[in-house]
mmCIF file with all atom_site columns, C-alpha atoms and ligand atoms in Angstrom:
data_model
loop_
_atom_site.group_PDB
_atom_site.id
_atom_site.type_symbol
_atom_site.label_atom_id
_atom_site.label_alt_id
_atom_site.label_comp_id
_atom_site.label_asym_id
_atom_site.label_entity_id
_atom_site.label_seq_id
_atom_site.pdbx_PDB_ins_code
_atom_site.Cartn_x
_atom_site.Cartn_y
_atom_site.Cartn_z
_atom_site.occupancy
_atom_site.B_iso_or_equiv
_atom_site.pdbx_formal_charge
_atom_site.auth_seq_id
_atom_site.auth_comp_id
_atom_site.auth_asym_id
_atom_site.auth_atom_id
_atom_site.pdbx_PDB_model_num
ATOM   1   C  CA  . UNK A 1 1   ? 99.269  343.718 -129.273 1.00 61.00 ? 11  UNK A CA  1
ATOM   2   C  CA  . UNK A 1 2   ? 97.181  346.214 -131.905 1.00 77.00 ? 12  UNK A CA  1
ATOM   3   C  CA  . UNK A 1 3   ? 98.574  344.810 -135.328 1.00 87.00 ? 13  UNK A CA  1
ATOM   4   C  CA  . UNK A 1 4   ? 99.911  347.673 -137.853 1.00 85.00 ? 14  UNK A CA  1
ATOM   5   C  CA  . UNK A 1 5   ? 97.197  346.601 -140.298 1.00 89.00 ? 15  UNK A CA  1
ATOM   6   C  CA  . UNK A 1 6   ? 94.142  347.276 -137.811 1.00 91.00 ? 16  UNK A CA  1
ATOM   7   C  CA  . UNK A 1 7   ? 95.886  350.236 -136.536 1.00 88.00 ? 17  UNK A CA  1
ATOM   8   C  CA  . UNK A 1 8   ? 96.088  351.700 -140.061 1.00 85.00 ? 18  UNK A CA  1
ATOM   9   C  CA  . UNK A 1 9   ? 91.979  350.892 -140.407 1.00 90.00 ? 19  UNK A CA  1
ATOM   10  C  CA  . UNK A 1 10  ? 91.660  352.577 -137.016 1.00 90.00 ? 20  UNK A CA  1
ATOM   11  C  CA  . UNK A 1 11  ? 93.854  355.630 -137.782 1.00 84.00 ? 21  UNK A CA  1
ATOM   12  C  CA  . UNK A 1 12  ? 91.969  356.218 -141.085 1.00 85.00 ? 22  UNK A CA  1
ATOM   13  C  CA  . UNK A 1 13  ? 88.447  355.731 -139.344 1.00 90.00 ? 23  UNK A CA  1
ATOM   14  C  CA  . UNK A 1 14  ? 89.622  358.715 -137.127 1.00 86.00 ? 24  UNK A CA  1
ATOM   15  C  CA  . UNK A 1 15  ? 90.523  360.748 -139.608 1.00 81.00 ? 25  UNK A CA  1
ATOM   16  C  CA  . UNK A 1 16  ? 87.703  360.501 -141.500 1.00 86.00 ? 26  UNK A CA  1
ATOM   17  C  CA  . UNK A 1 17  ? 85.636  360.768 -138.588 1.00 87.00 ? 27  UNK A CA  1
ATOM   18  C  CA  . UNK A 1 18  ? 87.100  364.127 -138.076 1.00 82.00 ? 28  UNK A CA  1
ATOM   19  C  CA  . UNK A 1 19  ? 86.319  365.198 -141.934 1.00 85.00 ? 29  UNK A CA  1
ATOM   20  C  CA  . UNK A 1 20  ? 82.967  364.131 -141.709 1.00 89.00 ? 30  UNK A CA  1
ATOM   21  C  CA  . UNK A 1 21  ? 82.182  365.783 -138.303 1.00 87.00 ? 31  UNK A CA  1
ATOM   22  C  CA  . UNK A 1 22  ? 83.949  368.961 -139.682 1.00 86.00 ? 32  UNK A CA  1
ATOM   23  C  CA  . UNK A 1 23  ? 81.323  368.398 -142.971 1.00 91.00 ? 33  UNK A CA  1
ATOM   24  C  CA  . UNK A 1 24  ? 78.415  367.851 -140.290 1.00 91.00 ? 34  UNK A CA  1
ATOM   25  C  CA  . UNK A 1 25  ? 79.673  371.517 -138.556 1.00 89.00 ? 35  UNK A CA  1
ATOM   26  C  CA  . UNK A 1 26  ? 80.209  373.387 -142.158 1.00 89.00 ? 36  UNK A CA  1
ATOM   27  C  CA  . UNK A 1 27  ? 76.323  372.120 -143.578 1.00 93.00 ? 37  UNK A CA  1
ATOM   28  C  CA  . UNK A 1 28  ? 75.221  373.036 -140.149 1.00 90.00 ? 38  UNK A CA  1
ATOM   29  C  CA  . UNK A 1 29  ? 77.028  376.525 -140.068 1.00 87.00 ? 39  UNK A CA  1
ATOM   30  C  CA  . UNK A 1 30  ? 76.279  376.949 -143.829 1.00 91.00 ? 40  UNK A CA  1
ATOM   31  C  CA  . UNK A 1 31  ? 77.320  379.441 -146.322 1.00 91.00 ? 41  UNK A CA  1
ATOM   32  C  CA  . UNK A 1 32  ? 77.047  382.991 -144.249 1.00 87.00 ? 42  UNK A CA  1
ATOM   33  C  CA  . UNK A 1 33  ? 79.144  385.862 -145.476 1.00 87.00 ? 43  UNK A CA  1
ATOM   34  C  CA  . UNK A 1 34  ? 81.945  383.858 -146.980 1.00 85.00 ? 44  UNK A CA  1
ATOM   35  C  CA  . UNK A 1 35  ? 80.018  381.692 -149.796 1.00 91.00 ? 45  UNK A CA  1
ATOM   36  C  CA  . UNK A 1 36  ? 82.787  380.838 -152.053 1.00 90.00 ? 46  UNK A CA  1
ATOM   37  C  CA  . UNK A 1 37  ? 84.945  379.492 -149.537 1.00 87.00 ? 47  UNK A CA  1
ATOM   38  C  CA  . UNK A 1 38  ? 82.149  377.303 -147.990 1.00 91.00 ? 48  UNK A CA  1
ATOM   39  C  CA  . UNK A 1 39  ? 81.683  375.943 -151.161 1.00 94.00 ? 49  UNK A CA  1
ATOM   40  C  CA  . UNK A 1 40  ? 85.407  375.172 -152.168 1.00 90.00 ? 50  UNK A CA  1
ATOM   41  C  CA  . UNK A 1 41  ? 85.804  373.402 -148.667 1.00 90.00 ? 51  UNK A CA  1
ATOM   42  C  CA  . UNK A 1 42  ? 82.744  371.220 -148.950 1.00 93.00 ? 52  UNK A CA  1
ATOM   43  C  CA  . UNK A 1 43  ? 83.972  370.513 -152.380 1.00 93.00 ? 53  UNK A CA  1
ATOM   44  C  CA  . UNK A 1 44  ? 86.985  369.591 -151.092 1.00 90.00 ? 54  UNK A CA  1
ATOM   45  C  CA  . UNK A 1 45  ? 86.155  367.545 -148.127 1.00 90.00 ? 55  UNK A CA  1
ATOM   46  C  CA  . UNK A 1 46  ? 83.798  365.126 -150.564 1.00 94.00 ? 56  UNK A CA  1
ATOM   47  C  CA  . UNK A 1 47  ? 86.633  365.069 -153.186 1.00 91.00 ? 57  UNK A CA  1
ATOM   48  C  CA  . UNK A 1 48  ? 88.845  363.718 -150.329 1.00 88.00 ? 58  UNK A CA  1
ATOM   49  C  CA  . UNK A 1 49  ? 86.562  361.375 -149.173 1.00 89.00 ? 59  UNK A CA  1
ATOM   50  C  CA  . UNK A 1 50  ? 85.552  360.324 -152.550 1.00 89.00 ? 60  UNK A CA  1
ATOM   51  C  CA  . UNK A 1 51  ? 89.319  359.898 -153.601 1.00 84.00 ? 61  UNK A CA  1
ATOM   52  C  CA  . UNK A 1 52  ? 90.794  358.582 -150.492 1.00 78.00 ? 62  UNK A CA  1
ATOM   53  C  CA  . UNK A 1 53  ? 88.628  357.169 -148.228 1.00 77.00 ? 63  UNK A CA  1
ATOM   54  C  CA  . UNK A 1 54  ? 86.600  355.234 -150.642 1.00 69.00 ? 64  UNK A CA  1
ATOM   55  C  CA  . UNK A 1 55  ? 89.130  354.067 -152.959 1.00 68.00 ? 65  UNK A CA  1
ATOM   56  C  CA  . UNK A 1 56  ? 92.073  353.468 -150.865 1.00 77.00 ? 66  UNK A CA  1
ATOM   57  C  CA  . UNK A 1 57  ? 90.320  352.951 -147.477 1.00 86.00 ? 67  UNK A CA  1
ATOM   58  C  CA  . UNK A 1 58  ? 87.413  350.581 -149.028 1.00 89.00 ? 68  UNK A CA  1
ATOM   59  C  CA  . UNK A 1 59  ? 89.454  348.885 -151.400 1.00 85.00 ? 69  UNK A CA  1
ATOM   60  C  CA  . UNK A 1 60  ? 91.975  347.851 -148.806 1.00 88.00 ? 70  UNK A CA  1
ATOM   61  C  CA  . UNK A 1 61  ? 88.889  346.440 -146.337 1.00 93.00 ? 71  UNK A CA  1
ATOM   62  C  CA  . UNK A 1 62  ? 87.001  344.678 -148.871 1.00 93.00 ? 72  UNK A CA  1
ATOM   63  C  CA  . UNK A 1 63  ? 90.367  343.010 -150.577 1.00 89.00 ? 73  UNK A CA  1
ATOM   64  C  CA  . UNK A 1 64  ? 92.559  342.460 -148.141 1.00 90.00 ? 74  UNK A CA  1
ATOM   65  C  CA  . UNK A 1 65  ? 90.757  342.321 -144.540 1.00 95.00 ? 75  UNK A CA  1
ATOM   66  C  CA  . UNK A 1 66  ? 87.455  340.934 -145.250 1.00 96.00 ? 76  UNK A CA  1
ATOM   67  C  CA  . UNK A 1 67  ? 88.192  337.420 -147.535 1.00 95.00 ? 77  UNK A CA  1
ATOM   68  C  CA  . UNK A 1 68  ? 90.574  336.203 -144.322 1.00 95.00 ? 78  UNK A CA  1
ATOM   69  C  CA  . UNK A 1 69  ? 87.989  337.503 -141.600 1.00 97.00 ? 79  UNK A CA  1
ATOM   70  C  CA  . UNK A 1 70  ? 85.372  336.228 -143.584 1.00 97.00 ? 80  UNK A CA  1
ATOM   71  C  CA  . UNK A 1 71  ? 87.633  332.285 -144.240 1.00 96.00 ? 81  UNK A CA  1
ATOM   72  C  CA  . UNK A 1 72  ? 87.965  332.329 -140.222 1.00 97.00 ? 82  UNK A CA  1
ATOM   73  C  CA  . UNK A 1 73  ? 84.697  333.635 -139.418 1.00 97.00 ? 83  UNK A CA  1
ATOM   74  C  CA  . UNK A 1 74  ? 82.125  332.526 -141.946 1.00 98.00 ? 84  UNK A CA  1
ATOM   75  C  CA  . UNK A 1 75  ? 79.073  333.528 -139.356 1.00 97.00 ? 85  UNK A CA  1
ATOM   76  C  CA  . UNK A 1 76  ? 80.369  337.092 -140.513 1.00 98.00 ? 86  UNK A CA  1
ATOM   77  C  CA  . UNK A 1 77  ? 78.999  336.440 -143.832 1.00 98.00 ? 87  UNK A CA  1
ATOM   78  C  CA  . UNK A 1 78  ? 76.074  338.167 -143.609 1.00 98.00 ? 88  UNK A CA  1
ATOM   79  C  CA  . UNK A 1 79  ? 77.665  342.133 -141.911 1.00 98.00 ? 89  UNK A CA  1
ATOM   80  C  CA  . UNK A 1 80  ? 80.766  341.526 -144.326 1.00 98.00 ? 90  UNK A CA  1
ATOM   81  C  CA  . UNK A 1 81  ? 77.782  341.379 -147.429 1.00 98.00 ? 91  UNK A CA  1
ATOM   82  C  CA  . UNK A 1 82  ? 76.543  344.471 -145.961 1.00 97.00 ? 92  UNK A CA  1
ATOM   83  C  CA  . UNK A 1 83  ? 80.305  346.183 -145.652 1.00 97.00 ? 93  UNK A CA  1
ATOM   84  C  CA  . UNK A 1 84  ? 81.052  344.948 -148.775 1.00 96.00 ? 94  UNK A CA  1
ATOM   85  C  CA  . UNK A 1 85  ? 77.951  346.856 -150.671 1.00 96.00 ? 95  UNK A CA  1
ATOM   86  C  CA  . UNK A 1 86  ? 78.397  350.030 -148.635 1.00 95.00 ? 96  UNK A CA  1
ATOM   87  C  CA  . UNK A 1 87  ? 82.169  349.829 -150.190 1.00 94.00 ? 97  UNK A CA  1
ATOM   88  C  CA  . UNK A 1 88  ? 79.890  349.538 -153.446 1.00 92.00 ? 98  UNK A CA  1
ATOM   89  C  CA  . UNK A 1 89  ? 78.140  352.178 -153.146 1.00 92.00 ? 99  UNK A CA  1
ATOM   90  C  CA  . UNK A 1 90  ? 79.841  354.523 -151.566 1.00 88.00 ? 100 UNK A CA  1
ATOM   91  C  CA  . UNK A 1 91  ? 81.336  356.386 -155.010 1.00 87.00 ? 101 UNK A CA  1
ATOM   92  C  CA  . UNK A 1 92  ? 77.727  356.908 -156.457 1.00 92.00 ? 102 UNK A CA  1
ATOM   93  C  CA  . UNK A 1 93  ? 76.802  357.849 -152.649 1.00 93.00 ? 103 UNK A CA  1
ATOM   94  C  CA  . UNK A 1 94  ? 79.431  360.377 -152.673 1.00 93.00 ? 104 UNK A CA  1
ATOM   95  C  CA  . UNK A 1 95  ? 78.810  361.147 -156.257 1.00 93.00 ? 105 UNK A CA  1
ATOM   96  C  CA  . UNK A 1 96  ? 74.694  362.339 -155.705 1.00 96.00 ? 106 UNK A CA  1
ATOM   97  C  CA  . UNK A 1 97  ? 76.067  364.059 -152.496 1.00 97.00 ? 107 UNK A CA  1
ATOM   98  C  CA  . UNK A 1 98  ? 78.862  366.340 -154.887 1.00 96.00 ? 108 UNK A CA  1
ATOM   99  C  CA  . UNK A 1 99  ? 75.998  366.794 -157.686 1.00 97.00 ? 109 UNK A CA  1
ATOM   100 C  CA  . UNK A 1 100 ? 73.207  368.264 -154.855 1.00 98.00 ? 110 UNK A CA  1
ATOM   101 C  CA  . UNK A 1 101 ? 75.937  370.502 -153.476 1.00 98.00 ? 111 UNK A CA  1
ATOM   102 C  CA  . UNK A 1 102 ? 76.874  371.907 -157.139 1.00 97.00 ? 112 UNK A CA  1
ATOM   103 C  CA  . UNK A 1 103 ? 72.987  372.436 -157.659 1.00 98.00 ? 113 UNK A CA  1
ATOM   104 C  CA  . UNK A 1 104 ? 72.538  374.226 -154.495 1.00 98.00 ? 114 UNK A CA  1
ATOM   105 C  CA  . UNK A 1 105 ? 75.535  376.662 -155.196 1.00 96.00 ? 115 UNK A CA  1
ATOM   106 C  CA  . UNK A 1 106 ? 74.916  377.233 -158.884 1.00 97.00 ? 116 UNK A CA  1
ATOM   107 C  CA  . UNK A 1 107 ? 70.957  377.054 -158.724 1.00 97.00 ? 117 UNK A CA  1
ATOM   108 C  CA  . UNK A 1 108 ? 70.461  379.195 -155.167 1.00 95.00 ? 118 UNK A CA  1
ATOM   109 C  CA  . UNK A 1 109 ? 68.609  378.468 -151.850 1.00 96.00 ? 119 UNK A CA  1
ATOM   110 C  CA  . UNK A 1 110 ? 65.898  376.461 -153.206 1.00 98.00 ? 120 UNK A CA  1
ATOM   111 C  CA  . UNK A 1 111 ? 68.126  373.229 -153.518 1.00 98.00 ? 121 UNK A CA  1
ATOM   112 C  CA  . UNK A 1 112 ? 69.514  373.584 -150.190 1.00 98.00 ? 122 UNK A CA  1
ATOM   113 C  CA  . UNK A 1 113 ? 67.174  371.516 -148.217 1.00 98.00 ? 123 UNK A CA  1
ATOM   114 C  CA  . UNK A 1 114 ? 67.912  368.232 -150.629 1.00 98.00 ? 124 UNK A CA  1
ATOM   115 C  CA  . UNK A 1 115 ? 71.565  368.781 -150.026 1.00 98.00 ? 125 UNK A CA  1
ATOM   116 C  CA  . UNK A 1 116 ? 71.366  368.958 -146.988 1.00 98.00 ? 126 UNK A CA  1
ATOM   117 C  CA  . UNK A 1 117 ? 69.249  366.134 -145.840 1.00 97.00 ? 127 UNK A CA  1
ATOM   118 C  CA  . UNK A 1 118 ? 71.517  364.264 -148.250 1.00 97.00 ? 128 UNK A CA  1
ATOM   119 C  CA  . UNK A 1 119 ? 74.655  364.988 -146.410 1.00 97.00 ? 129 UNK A CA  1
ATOM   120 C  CA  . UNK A 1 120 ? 73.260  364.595 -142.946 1.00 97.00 ? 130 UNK A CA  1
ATOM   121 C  CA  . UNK A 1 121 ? 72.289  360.764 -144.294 1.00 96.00 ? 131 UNK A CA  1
ATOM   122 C  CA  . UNK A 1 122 ? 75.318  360.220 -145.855 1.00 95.00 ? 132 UNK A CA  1
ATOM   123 C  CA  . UNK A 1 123 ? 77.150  361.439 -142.466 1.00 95.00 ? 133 UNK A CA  1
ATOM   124 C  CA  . UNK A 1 124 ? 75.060  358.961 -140.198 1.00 96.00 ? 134 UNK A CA  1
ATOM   125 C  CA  . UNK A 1 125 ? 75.270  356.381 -142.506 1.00 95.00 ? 135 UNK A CA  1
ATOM   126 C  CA  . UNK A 1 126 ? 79.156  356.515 -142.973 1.00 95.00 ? 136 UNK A CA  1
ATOM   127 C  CA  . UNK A 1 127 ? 79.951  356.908 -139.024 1.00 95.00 ? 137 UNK A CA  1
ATOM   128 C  CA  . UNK A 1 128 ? 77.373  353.625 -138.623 1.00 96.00 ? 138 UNK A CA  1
ATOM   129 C  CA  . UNK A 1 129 ? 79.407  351.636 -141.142 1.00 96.00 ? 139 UNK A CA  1
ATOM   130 C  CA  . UNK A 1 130 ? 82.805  352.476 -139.138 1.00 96.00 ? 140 UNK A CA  1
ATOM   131 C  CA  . UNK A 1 131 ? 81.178  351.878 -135.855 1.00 97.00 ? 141 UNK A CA  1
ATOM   132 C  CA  . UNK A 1 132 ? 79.684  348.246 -137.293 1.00 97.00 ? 142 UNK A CA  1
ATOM   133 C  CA  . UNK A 1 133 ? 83.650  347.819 -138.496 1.00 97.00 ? 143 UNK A CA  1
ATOM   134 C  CA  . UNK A 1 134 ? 85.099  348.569 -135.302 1.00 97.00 ? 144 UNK A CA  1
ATOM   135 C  CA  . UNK A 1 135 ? 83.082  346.926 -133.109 1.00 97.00 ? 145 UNK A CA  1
ATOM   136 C  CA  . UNK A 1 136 ? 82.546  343.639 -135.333 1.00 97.00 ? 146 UNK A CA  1
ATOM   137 C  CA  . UNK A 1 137 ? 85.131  343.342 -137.570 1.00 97.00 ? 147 UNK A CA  1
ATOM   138 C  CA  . UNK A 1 138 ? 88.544  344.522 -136.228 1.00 96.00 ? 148 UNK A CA  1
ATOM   139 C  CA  . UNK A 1 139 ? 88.144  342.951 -132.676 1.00 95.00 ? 149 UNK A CA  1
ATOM   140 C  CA  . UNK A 1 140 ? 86.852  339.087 -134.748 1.00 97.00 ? 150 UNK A CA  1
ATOM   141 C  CA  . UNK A 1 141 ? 89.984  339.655 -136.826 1.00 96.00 ? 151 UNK A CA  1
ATOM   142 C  CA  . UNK A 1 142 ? 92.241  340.385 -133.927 1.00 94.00 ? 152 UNK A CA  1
ATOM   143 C  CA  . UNK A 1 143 ? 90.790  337.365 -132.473 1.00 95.00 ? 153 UNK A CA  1
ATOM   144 C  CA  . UNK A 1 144 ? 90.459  334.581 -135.468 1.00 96.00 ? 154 UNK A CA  1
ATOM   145 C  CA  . UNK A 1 145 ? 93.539  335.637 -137.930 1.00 96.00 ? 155 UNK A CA  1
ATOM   146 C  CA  . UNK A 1 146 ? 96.858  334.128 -137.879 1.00 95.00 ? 156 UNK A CA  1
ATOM   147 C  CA  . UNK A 1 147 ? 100.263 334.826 -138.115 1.00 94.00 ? 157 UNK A CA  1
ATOM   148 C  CA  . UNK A 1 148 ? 100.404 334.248 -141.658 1.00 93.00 ? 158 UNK A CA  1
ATOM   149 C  CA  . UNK A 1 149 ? 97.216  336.446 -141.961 1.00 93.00 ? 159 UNK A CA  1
ATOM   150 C  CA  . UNK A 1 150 ? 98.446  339.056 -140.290 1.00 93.00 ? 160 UNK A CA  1
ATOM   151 C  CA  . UNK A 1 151 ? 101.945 338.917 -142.134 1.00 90.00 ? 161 UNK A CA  1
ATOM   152 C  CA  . UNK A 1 152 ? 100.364 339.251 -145.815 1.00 87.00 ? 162 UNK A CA  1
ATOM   153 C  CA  . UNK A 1 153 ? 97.658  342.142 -144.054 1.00 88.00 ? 163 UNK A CA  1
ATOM   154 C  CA  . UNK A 1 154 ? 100.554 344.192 -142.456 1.00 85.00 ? 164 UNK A CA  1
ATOM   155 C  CA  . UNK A 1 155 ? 102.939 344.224 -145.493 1.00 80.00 ? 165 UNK A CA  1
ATOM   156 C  CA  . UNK A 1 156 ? 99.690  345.114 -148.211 1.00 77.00 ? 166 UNK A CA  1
ATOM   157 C  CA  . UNK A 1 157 ? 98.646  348.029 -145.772 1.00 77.00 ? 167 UNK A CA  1
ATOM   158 C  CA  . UNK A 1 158 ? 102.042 349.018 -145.262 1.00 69.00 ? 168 UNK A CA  1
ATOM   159 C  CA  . UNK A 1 159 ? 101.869 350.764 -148.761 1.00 66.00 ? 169 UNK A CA  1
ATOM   160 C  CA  . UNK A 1 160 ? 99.415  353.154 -147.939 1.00 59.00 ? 170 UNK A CA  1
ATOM   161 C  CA  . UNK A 1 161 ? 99.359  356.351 -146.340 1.00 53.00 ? 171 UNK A CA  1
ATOM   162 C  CA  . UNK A 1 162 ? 97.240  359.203 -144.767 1.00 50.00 ? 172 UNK A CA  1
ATOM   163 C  CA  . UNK A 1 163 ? 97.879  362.603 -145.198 1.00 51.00 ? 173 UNK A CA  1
ATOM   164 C  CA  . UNK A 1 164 ? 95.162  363.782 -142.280 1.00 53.00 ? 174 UNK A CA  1
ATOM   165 C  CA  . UNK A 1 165 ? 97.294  361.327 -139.672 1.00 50.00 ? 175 UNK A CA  1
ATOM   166 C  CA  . UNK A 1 166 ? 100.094 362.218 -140.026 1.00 47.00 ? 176 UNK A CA  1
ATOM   167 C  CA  . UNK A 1 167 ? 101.998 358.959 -139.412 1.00 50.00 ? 177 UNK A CA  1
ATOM   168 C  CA  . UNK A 1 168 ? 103.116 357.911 -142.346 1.00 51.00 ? 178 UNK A CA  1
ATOM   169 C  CA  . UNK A 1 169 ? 105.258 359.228 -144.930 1.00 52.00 ? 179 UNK A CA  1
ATOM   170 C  CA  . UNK A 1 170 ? 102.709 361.324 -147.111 1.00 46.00 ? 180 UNK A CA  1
ATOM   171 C  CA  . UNK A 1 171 ? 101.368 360.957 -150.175 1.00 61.00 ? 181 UNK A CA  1
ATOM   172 C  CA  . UNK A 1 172 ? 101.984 363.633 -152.270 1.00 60.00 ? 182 UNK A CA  1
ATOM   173 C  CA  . UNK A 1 173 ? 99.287  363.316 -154.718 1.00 65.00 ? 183 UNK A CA  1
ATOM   174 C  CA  . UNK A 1 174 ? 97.183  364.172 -151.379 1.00 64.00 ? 184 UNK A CA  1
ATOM   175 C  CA  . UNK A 1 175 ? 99.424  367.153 -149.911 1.00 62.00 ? 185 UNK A CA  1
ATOM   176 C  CA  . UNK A 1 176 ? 98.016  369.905 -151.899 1.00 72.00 ? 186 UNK A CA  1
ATOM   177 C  CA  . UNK A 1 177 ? 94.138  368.622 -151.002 1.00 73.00 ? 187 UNK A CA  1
ATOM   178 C  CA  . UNK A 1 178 ? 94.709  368.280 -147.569 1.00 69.00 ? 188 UNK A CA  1
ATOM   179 C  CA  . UNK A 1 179 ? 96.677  371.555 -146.902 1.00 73.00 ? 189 UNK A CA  1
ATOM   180 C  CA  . UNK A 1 180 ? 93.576  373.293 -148.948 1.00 75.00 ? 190 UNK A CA  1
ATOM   181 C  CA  . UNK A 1 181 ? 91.118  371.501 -146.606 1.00 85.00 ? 191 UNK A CA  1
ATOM   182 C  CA  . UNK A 1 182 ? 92.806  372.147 -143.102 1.00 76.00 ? 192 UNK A CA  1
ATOM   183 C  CA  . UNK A 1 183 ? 93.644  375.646 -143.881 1.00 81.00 ? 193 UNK A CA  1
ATOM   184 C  CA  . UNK A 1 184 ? 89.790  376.838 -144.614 1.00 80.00 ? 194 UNK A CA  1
ATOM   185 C  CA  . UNK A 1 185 ? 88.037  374.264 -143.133 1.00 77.00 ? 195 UNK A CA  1
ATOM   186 C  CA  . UNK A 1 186 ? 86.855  374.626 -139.525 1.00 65.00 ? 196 UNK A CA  1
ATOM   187 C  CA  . UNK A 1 187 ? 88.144  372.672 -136.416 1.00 61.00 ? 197 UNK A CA  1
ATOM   188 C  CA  . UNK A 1 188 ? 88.562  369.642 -135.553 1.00 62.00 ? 198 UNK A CA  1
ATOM   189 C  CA  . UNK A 1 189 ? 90.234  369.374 -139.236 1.00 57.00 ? 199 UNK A CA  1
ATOM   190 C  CA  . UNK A 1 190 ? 90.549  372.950 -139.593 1.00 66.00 ? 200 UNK A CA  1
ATOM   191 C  CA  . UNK A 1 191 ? 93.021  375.145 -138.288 1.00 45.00 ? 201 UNK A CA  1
ATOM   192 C  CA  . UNK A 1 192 ? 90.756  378.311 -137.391 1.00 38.00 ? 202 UNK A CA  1
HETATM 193 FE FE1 . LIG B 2 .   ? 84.423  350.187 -144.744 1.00 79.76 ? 303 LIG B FE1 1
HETATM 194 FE FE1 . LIG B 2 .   ? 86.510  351.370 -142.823 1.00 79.76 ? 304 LIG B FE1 1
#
């Protein structure tokens, strides 16, 4: 049986999957005829996974998952270290990402190409550090945690919500950002 805690990680790591695929499509697609609004969704799309993703999602891995993976599985040590300063990084990541894109729209074509090869690094290095977390971490914690674990895990994640899944009762502090993003953006988190 999936415990609520791990599915929460795994329902997250989809959903931000599908925002960062979506950003993949919209740098690929770039600007065309409709400038402003490629701009405002980009904007968007790193705001939400500045805000929610590496804040929420992060803080509840590093804090709450990783110390009792990491007390049952100390040969861990060493991808947890790595985890851990990816969760570190990942604001100023984010941040250099948001200050390229602003450069490129308010300075012109000539600061595209940084942007962009930015973004496509920042994409393959976020889906490697979910794929390292679902293949290492969640199935080792299914496997080494116990009930007692699990018990404090499920009722901290239990507070937390995501807007993009849908399952839980939503935030609204995230309503208006995600309506903004699925409305313009295009599919598979878009709705044109
Ligand atoms: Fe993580
Ligand atoms: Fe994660």
């Amino acid at each position: 049986m999936t415990h609520e805690s791990i599915r929460i990680i795994h329902d997250e790591h989809a959903a931000l999957a599908a925002m960062l695929h979506s950003l993949r499509m919209m740098v690929k697609r770039g600007p065309g005829k409709e400038p402003e609004n490629f701009f405002d969704v980009l904007r968007a799309m790193l705001f939400y996974i500045d805000e929610f993703s590496d804040r929420l999602h992060h803080t509840k891995e590093s804090e709450l998952l990783f110390p009792p993976v990491l007390k049952r599985a100390p040969q861990l040590q060493e991808v947890i270290a790595r985890l851990d300063k990816d969760h570190a990084n990942g604001e100023a990541s984010v941040r250099e990402i948001q200050y390229l894109l602003l450069a490129w729209e308010l300075l012109g074509e000539s600061r595209r190409p940084a942007f962009e090869q930015a973004a496509t690094r920042y994409l393959d290095f976020y889906l490697e550090h979910m794929r390292l977390e679902e293949t290492v971490i969640l199935p080792e914690a299914e496997k080494v945690l116990t009930d007692a674990d699990w018990k404090a895990l499920d009722a901290a994640f239990a507070t937390n919500c995501n807007p993009l899944t849908g399952k839980y009762p939503r935030d609204p502090v995230y309503d208006r950002l995600f309506t903004r993003i699925a409305m313009r953006a295009p599919s598979p988190i878009g709705l044109g």
